[in-house]
mmCIF file of C-alpha atoms in Angstrom:
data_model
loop_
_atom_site.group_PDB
_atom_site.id
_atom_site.type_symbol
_atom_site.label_atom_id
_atom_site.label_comp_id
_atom_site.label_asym_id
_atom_site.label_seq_id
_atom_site.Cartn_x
_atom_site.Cartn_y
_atom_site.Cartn_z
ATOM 1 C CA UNK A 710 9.460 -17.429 -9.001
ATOM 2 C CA UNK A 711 7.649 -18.332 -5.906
ATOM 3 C CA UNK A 712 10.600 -19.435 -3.544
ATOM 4 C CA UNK A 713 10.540 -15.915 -2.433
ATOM 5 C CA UNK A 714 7.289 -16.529 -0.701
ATOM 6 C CA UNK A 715 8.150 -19.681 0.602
ATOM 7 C CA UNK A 716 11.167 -18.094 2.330
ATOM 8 C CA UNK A 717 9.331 -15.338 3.248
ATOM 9 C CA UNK A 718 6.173 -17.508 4.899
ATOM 10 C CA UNK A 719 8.578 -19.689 7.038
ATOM 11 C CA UNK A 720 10.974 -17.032 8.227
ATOM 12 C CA UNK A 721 7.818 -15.170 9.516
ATOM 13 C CA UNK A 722 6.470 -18.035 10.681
ATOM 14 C CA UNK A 723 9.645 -19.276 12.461
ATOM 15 C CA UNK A 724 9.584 -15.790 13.983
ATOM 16 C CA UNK A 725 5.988 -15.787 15.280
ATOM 17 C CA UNK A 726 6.530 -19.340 17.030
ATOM 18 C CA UNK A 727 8.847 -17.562 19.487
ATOM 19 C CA UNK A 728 5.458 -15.382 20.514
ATOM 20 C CA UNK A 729 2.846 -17.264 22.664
ATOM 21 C CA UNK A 730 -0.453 -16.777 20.843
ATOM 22 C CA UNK A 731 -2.070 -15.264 23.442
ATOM 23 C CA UNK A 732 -0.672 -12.405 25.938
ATOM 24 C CA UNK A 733 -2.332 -9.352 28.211
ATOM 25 C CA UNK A 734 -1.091 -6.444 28.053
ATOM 26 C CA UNK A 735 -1.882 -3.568 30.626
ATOM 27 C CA UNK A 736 -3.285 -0.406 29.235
ATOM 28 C CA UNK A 737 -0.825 2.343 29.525
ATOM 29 C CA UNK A 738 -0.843 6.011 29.321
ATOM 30 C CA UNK A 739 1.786 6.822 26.465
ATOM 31 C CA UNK A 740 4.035 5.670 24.928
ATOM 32 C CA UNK A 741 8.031 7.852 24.853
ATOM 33 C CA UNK A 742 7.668 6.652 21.078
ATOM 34 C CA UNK A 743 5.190 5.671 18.309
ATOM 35 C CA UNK A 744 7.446 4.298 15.268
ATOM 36 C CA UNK A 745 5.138 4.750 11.802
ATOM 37 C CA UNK A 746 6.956 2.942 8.635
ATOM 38 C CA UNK A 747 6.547 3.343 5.210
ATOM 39 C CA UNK A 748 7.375 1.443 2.236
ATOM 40 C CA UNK A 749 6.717 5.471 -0.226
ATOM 41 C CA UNK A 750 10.221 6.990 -0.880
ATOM 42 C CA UNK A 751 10.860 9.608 -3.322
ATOM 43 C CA UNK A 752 13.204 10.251 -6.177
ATOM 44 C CA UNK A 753 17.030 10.039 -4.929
ATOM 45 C CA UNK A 754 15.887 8.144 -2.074
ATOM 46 C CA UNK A 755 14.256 11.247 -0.533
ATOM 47 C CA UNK A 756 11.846 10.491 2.691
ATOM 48 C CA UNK A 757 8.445 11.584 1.107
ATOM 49 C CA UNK A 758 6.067 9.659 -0.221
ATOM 50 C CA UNK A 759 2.729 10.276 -2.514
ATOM 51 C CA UNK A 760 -0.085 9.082 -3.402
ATOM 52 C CA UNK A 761 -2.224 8.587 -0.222
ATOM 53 C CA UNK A 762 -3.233 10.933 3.462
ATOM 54 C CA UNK A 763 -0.757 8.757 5.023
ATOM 55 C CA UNK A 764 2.036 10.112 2.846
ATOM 56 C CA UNK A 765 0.991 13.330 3.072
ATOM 57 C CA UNK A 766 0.522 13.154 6.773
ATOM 58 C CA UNK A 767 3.909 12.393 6.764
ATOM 59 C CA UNK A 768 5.252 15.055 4.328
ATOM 60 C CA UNK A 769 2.812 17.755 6.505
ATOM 61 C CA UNK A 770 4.494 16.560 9.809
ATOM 62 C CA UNK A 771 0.946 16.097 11.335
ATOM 63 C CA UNK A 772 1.309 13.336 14.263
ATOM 64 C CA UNK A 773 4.531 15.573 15.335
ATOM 65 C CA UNK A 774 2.085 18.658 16.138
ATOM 66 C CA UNK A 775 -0.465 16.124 17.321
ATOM 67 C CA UNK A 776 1.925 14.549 20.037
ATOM 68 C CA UNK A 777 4.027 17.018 20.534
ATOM 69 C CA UNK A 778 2.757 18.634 23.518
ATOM 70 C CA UNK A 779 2.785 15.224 24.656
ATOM 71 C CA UNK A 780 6.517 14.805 24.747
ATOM 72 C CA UNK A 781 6.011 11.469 22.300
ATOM 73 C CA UNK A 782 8.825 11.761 19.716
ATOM 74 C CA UNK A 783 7.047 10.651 16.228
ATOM 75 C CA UNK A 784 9.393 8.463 14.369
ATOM 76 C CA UNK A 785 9.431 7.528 10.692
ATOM 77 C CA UNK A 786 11.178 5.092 9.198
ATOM 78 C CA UNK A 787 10.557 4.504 4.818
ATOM 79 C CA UNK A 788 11.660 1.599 3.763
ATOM 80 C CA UNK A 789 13.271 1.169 0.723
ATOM 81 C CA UNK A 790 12.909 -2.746 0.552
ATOM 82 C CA UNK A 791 9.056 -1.568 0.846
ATOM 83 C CA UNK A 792 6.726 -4.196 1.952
ATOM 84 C CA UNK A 793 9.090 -7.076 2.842
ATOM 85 C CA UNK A 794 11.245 -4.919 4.744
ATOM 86 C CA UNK A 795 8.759 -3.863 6.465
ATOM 87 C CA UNK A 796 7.240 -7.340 7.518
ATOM 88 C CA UNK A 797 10.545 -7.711 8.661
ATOM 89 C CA UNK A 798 10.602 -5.202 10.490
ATOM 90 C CA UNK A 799 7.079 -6.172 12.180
ATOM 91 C CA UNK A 800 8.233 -9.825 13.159
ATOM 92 C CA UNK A 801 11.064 -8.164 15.214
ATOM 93 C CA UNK A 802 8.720 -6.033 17.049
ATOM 94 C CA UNK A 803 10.698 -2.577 15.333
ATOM 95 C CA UNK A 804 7.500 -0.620 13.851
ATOM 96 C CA UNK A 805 4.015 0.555 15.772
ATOM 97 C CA UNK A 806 2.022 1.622 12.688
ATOM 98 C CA UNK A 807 2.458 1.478 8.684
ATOM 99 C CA UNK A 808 0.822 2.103 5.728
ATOM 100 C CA UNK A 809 1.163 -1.069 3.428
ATOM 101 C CA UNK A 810 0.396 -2.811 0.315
ATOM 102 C CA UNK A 811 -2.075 -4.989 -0.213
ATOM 103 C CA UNK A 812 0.078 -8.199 -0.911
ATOM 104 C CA UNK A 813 2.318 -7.560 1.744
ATOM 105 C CA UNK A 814 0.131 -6.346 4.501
ATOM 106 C CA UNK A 815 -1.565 -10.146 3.763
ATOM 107 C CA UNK A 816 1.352 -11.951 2.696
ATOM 108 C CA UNK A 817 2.068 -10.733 6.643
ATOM 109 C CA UNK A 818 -1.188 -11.686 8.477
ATOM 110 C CA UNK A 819 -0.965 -15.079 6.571
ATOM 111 C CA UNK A 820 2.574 -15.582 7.872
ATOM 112 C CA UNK A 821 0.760 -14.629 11.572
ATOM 113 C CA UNK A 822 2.255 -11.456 12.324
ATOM 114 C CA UNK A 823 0.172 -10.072 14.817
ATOM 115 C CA UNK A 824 -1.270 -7.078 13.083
ATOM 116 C CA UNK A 825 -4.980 -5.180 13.089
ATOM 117 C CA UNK A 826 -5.918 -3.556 9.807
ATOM 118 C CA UNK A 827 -7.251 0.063 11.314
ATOM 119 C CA UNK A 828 -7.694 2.027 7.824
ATOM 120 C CA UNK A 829 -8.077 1.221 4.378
ATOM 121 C CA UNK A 830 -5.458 3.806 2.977
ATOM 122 C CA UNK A 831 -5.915 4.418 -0.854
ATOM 123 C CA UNK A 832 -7.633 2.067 -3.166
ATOM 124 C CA UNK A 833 -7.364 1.653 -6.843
ATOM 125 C CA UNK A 834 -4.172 2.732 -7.683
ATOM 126 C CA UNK A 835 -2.946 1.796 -10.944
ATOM 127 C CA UNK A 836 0.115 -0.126 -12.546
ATOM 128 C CA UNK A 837 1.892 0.056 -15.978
ATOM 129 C CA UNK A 838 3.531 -2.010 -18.038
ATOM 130 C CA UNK A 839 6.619 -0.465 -19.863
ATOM 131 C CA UNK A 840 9.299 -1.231 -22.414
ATOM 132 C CA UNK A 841 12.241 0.619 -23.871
ATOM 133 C CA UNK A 842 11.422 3.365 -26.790
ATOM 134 C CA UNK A 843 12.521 1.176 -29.539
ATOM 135 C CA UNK A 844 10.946 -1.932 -28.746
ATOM 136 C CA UNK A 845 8.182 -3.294 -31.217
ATOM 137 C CA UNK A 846 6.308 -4.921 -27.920
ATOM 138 C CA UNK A 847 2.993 -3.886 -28.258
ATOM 139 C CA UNK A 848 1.119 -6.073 -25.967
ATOM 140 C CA UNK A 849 1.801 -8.687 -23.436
ATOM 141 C CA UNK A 850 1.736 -11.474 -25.882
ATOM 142 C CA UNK A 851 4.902 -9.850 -28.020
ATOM 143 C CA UNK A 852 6.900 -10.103 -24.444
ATOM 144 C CA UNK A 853 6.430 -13.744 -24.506
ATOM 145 C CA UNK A 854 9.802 -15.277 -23.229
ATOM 146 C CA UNK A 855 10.992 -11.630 -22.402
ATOM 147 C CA UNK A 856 12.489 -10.247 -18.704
ATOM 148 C CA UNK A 857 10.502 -8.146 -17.226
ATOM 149 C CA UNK A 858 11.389 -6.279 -13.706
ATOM 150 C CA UNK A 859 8.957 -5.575 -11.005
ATOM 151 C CA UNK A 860 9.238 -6.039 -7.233
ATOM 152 C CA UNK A 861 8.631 -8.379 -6.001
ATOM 153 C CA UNK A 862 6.591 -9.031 -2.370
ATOM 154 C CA UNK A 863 5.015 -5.682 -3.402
ATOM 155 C CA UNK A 864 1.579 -4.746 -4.353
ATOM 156 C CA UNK A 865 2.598 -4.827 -7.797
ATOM 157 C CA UNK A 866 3.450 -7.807 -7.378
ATOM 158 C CA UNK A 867 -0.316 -9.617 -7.046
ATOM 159 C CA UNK A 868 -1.587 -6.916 -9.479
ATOM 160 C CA UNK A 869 1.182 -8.332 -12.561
ATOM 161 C CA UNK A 870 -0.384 -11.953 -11.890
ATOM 162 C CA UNK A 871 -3.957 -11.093 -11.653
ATOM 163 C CA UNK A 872 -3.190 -9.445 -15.161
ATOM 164 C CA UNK A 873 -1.326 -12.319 -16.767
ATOM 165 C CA UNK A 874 -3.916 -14.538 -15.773
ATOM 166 C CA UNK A 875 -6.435 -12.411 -17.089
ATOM 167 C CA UNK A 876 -4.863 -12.649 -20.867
ATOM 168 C CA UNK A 877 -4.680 -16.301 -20.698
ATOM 169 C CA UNK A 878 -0.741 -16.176 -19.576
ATOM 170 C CA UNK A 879 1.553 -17.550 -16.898
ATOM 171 C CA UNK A 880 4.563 -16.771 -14.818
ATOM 172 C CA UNK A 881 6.138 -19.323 -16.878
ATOM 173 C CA UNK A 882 5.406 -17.207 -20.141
ATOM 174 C CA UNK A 883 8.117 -14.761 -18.914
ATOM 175 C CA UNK A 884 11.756 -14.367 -17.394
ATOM 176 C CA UNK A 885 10.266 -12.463 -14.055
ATOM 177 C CA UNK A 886 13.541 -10.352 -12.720
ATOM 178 C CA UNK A 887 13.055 -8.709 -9.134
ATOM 179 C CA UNK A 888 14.394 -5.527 -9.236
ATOM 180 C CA UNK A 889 13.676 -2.154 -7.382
ATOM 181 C CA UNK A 890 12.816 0.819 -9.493
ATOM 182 C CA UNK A 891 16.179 2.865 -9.997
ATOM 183 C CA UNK A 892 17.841 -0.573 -10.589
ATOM 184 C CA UNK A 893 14.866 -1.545 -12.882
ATOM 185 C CA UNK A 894 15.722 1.840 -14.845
ATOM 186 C CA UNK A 895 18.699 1.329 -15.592
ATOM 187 C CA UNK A 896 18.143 -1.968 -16.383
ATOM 188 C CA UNK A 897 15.440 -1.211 -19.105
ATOM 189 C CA UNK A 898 18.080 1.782 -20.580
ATOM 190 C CA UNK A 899 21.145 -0.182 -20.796
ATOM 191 C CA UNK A 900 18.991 -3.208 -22.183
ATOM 192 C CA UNK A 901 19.299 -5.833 -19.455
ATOM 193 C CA UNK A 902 15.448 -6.630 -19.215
ATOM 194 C CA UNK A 903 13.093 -5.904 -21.528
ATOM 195 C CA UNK A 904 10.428 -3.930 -19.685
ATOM 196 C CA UNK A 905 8.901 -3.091 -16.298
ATOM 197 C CA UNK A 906 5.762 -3.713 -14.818
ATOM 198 C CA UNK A 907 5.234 -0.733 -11.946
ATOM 199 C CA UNK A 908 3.477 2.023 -10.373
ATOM 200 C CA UNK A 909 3.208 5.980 -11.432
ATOM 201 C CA UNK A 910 6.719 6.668 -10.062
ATOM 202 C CA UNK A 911 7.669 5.201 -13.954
ATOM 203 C CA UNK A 912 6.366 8.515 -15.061
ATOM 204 C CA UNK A 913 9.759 10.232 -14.951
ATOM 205 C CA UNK A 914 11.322 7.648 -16.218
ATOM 206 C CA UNK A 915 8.552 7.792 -19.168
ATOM 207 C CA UNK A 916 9.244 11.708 -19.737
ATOM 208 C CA UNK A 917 13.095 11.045 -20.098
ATOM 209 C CA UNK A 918 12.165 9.095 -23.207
ATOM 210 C CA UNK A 919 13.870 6.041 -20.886
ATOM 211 C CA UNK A 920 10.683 3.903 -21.519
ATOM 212 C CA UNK A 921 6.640 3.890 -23.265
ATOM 213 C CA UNK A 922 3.560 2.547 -21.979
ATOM 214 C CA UNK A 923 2.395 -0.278 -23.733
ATOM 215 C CA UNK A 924 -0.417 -0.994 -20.898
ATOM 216 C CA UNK A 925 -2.319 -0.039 -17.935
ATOM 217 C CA UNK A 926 -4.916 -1.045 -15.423
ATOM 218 C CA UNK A 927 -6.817 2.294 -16.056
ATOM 219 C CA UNK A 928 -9.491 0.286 -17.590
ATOM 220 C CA UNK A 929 -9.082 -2.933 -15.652
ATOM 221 C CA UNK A 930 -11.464 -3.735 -12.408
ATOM 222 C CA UNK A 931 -10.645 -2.450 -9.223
ATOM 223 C CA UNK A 932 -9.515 -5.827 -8.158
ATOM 224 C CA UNK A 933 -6.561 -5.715 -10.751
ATOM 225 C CA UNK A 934 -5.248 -2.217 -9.030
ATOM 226 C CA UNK A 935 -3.211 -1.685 -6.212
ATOM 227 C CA UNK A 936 -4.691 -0.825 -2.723
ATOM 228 C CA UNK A 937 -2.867 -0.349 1.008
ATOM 229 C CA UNK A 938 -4.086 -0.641 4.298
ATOM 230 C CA UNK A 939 -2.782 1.252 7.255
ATOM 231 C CA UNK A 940 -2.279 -1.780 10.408
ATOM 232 C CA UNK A 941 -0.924 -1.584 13.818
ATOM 233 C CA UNK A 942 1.423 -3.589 15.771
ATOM 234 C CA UNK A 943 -1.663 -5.189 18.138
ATOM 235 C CA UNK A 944 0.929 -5.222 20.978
ATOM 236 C CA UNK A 945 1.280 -1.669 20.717
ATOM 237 C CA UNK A 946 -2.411 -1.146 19.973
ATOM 238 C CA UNK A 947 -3.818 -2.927 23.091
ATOM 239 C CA UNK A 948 -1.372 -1.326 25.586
ATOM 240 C CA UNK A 949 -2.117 2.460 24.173
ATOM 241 C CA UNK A 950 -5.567 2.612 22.287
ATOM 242 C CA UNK A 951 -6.239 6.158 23.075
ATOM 243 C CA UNK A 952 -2.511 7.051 21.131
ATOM 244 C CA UNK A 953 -4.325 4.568 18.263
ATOM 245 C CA UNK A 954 -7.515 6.722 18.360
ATOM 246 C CA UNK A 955 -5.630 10.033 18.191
ATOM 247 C CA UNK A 956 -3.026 8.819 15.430
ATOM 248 C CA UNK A 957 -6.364 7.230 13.195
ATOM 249 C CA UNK A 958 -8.284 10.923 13.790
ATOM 250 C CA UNK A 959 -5.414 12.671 12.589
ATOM 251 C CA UNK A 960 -5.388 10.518 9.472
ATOM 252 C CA UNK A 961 -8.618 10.745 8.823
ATOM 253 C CA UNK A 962 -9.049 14.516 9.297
ATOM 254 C CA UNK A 963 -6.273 14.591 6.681
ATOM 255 C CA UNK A 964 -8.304 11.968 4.456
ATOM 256 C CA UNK A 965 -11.133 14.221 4.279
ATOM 257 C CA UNK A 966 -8.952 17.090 3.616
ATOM 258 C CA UNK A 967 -7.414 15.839 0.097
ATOM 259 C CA UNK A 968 -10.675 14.323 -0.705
ATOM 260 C CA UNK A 969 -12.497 17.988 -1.908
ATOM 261 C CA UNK A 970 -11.786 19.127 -5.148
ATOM 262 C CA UNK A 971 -10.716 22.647 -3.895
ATOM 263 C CA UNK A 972 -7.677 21.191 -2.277
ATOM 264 C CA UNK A 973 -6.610 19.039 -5.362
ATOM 265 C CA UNK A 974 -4.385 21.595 -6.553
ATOM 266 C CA UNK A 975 -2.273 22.091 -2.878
ATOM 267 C CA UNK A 976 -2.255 18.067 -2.879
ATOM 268 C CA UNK A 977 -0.217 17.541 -5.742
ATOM 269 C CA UNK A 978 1.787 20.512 -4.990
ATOM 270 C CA UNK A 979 3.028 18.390 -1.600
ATOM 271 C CA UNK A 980 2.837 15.203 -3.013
ATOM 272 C CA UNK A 981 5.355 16.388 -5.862
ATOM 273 C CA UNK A 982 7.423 17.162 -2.800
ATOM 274 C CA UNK A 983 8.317 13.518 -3.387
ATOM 275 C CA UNK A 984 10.145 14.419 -7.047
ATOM 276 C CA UNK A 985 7.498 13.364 -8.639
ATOM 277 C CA UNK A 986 6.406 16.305 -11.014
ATOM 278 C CA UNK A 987 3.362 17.791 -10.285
ATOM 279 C CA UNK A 988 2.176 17.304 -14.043
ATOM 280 C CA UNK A 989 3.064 13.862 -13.481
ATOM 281 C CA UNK A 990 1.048 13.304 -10.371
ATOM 282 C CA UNK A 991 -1.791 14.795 -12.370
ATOM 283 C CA UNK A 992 -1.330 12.750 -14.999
ATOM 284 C CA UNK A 993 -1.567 9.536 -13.074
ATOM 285 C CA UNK A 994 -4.726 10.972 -11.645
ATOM 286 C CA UNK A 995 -6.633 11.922 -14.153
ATOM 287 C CA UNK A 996 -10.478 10.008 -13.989
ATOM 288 C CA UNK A 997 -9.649 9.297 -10.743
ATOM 289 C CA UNK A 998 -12.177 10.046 -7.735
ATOM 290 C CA UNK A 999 -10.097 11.042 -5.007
ATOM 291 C CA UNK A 1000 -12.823 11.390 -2.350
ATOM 292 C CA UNK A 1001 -13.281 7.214 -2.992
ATOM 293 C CA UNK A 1002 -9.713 7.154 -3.173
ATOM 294 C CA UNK A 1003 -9.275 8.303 0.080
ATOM 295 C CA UNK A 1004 -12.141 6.789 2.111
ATOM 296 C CA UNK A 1005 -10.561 5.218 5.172
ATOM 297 C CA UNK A 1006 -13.865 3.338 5.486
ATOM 298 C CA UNK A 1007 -14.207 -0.372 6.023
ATOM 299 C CA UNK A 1008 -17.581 -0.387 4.094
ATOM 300 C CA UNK A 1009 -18.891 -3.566 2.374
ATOM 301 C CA UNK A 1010 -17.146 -2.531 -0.895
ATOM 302 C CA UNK A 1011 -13.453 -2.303 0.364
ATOM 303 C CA UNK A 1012 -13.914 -5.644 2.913
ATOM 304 C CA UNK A 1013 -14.725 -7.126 -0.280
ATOM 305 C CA UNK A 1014 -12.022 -5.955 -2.488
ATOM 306 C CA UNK A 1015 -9.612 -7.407 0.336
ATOM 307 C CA UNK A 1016 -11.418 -10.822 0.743
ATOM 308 C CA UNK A 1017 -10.537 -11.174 -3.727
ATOM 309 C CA UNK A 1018 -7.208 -9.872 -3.175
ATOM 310 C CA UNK A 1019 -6.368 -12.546 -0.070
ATOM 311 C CA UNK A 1020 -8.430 -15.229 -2.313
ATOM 312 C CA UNK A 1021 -6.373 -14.001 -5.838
ATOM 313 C CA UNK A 1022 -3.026 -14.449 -3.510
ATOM 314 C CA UNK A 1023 -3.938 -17.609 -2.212
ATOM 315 C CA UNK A 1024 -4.750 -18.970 -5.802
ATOM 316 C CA UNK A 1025 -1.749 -17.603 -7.161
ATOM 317 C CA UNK A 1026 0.338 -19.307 -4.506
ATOM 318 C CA UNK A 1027 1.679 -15.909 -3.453
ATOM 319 C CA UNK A 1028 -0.302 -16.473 -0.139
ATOM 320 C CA UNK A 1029 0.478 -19.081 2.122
ATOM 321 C CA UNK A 1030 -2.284 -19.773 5.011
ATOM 322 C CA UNK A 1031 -5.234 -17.796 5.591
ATOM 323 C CA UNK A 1032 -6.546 -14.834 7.154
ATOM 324 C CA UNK A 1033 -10.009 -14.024 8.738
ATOM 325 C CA UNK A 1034 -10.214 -10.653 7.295
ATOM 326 C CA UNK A 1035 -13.282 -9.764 9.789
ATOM 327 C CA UNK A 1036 -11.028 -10.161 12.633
ATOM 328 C CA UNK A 1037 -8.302 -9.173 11.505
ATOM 329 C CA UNK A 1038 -10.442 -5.666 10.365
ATOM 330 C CA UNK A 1039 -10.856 -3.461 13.897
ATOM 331 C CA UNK A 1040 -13.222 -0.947 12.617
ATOM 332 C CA UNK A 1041 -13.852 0.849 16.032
ATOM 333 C CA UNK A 1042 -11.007 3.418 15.697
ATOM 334 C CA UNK A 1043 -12.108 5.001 12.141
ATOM 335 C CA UNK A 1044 -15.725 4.780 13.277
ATOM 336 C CA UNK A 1045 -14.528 6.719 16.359
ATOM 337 C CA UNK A 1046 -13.350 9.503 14.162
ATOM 338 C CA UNK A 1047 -15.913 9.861 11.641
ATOM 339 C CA UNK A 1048 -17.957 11.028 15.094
ATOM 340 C CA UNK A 1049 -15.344 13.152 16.975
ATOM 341 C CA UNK A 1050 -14.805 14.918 13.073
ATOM 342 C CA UNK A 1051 -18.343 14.949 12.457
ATOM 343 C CA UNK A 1052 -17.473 12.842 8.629
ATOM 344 C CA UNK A 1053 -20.340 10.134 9.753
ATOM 345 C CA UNK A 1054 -21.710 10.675 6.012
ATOM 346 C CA UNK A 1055 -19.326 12.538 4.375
ATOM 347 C CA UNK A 1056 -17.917 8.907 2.598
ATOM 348 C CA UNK A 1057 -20.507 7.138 1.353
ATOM 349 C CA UNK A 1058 -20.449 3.684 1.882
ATOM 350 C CA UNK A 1059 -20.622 1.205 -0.877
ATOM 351 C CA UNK A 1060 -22.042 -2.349 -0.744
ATOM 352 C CA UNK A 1061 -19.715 -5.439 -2.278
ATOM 353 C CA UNK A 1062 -20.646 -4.627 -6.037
ATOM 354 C CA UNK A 1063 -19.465 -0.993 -5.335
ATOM 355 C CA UNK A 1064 -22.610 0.828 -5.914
#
């Protein structure tokens, strides 16, 4: 199961040799560009994501109005192969700015792509474990020796083997199949695996009486849920940190936004913009906090949660090499916009226990 990894490491590794590990760059005005990827694509491979201000910043067309008068051209690029693709995509020097999964987004930084982690963009998302309607699976111990789909390099990924772990399984307890999710649906239907470990976009699939929900991480420790991080190319941040600082307000005006409970309604009205039904998107949100959900905050809670996911990877040999996460964290940017948006205590910050 792990060759992926491998692969992955030494490609990105082979890539960032070519790079001399230290370069200047001169400060300069603008850039003609700023290229923002995305691993969140909708139903029928629509452009729109959900689930976080970085989707919906996207969906709103935000940064366009923001640079516009600039003559910057804003371009997005989602990414069907999500995280992977998108690491890619980073080791050729193709993408500026991305929001990104946990596992990838370290999986990267491990592999020394030559990234700075300027947001934390939605935390404690959760994951589900599904099987076909007629299936007598009831638990992970009746799937046993079963295929199960999930994609891999994702932040689903580290979440599935934090949770086998956790009931006293192993990788080597199941027949692990890496599939997307349309090809994972069909796969479940026509009987080809035997469930699906994945996000909320399962929910359709759920409602078409395609698949049940034998499990979730609804009850399960933060650590066990998905989170993503929103990092910029450092090349690109060092030669235009004032475009950083105005792309990072702009995110974080839009964080605070979907954070009060009076907008909740509006949210999932754009985020079902996605395909995702808006009863749906409710449904997968119910019990959750969204104003914690959306801090953008590096406070001592969400450093923490990043330092156990990077450890949990690195134990679980998803991981390979290290990452100084208080380096790699550049803070200044957020910080900057909590003052220019006058949010210095609108999140409040939690220490590492998350109180």
């Amino acid at each position: 199961m792990f060759k992926w990894s491998k692969v992955l490491f030494a490609g990105l590794l082979s890539t960032a040799t070519l790079v001399p590990a230290v370069q200047s760059f001169a400060v300069e005005a603008k850039p003609t560009v700023i290229r923002l990827a995305s691993p969140l694509v909708g139903s029928g491979s629509r452009p729109v994501g959900y689930g976080n201000f970085y989707s919906t910043t996207q969906t709103l067309g935000l940064l366009e109005k923001e640079f516009q008068k600039d003559g910057i051209k804003v371009q997005w690029n989602n990414f069907k192969g999500a995280g992977p693709a998108i690491n890619e995509s980073y080791a050729n020097g193709l993408v500026d700015i991305t929001w990104l999964g946990d596992l990838p987004a370290l999986i990267g930084k491990a592999s020394r792509l030559d990234t700075k982690l300027i947001l934390a963009g939605g935390t404690h998302d959760n994951t589900y474990l599904v099987v076909a309607p007629g299936s007598s699976a009831k638990s992970w111990a009746d799937l046993k020796g079963k295929r199960i789909g999930f994609f891999r390099g994702t932040s689903v990924h580290l979440a599935l083997n934090q949770i086998i772990k956790k009931h006293g399984l192993t990788e080597k307890d199941f027949r692990f199949v890496n599939v997307d999710g349309p090809v994972g649906y069909s796969a479940l239907a026509s009987g080809d695996i035997d469930a699906i470990w994945s996000s909320s976009y399962i929910f359709p699939v759920v409602d078409r009486g395609i698949a049940k929900i034998i499990y979730s991480t609804k009850n399960e420790p933060d650590l066990y849920k998905t989170s993503g991080y929103v990092l910029v190319n450092s090349k690109f941040e060092q030669k235009y940190p004032e475009v950083v600082q105005r792309v990072v307000n702009v995110l974080v005006k839009q964080a605070a936004w979907e954070s009060k409970p009076a907008n909740k309604d509006a949210l999932f009205k754009l985020w079902a913009k996605s395909g995702i039904s808006y009863s749906n998107i409710n449904k997968a949100h119910i019990g959750v906090d969204l104003k914690r959900h959306s801090a953008p905050i590096f406070d001592a809670y969400n450093v923490s949660l990043i330092k156990q996911k990077l450890k949990a990877g690195q134990d679980l040999k998803l991981i390979r090499g290290n990452v100084d996460v208080d380096k790699w964290i550049e803070p200044k940017y957020v910080n900057n916009a909590l003052k220019t948006l006058n949010l210095q205590n609108y999140w409040k910050p939690l220490n590492a226990n998350g109180q």
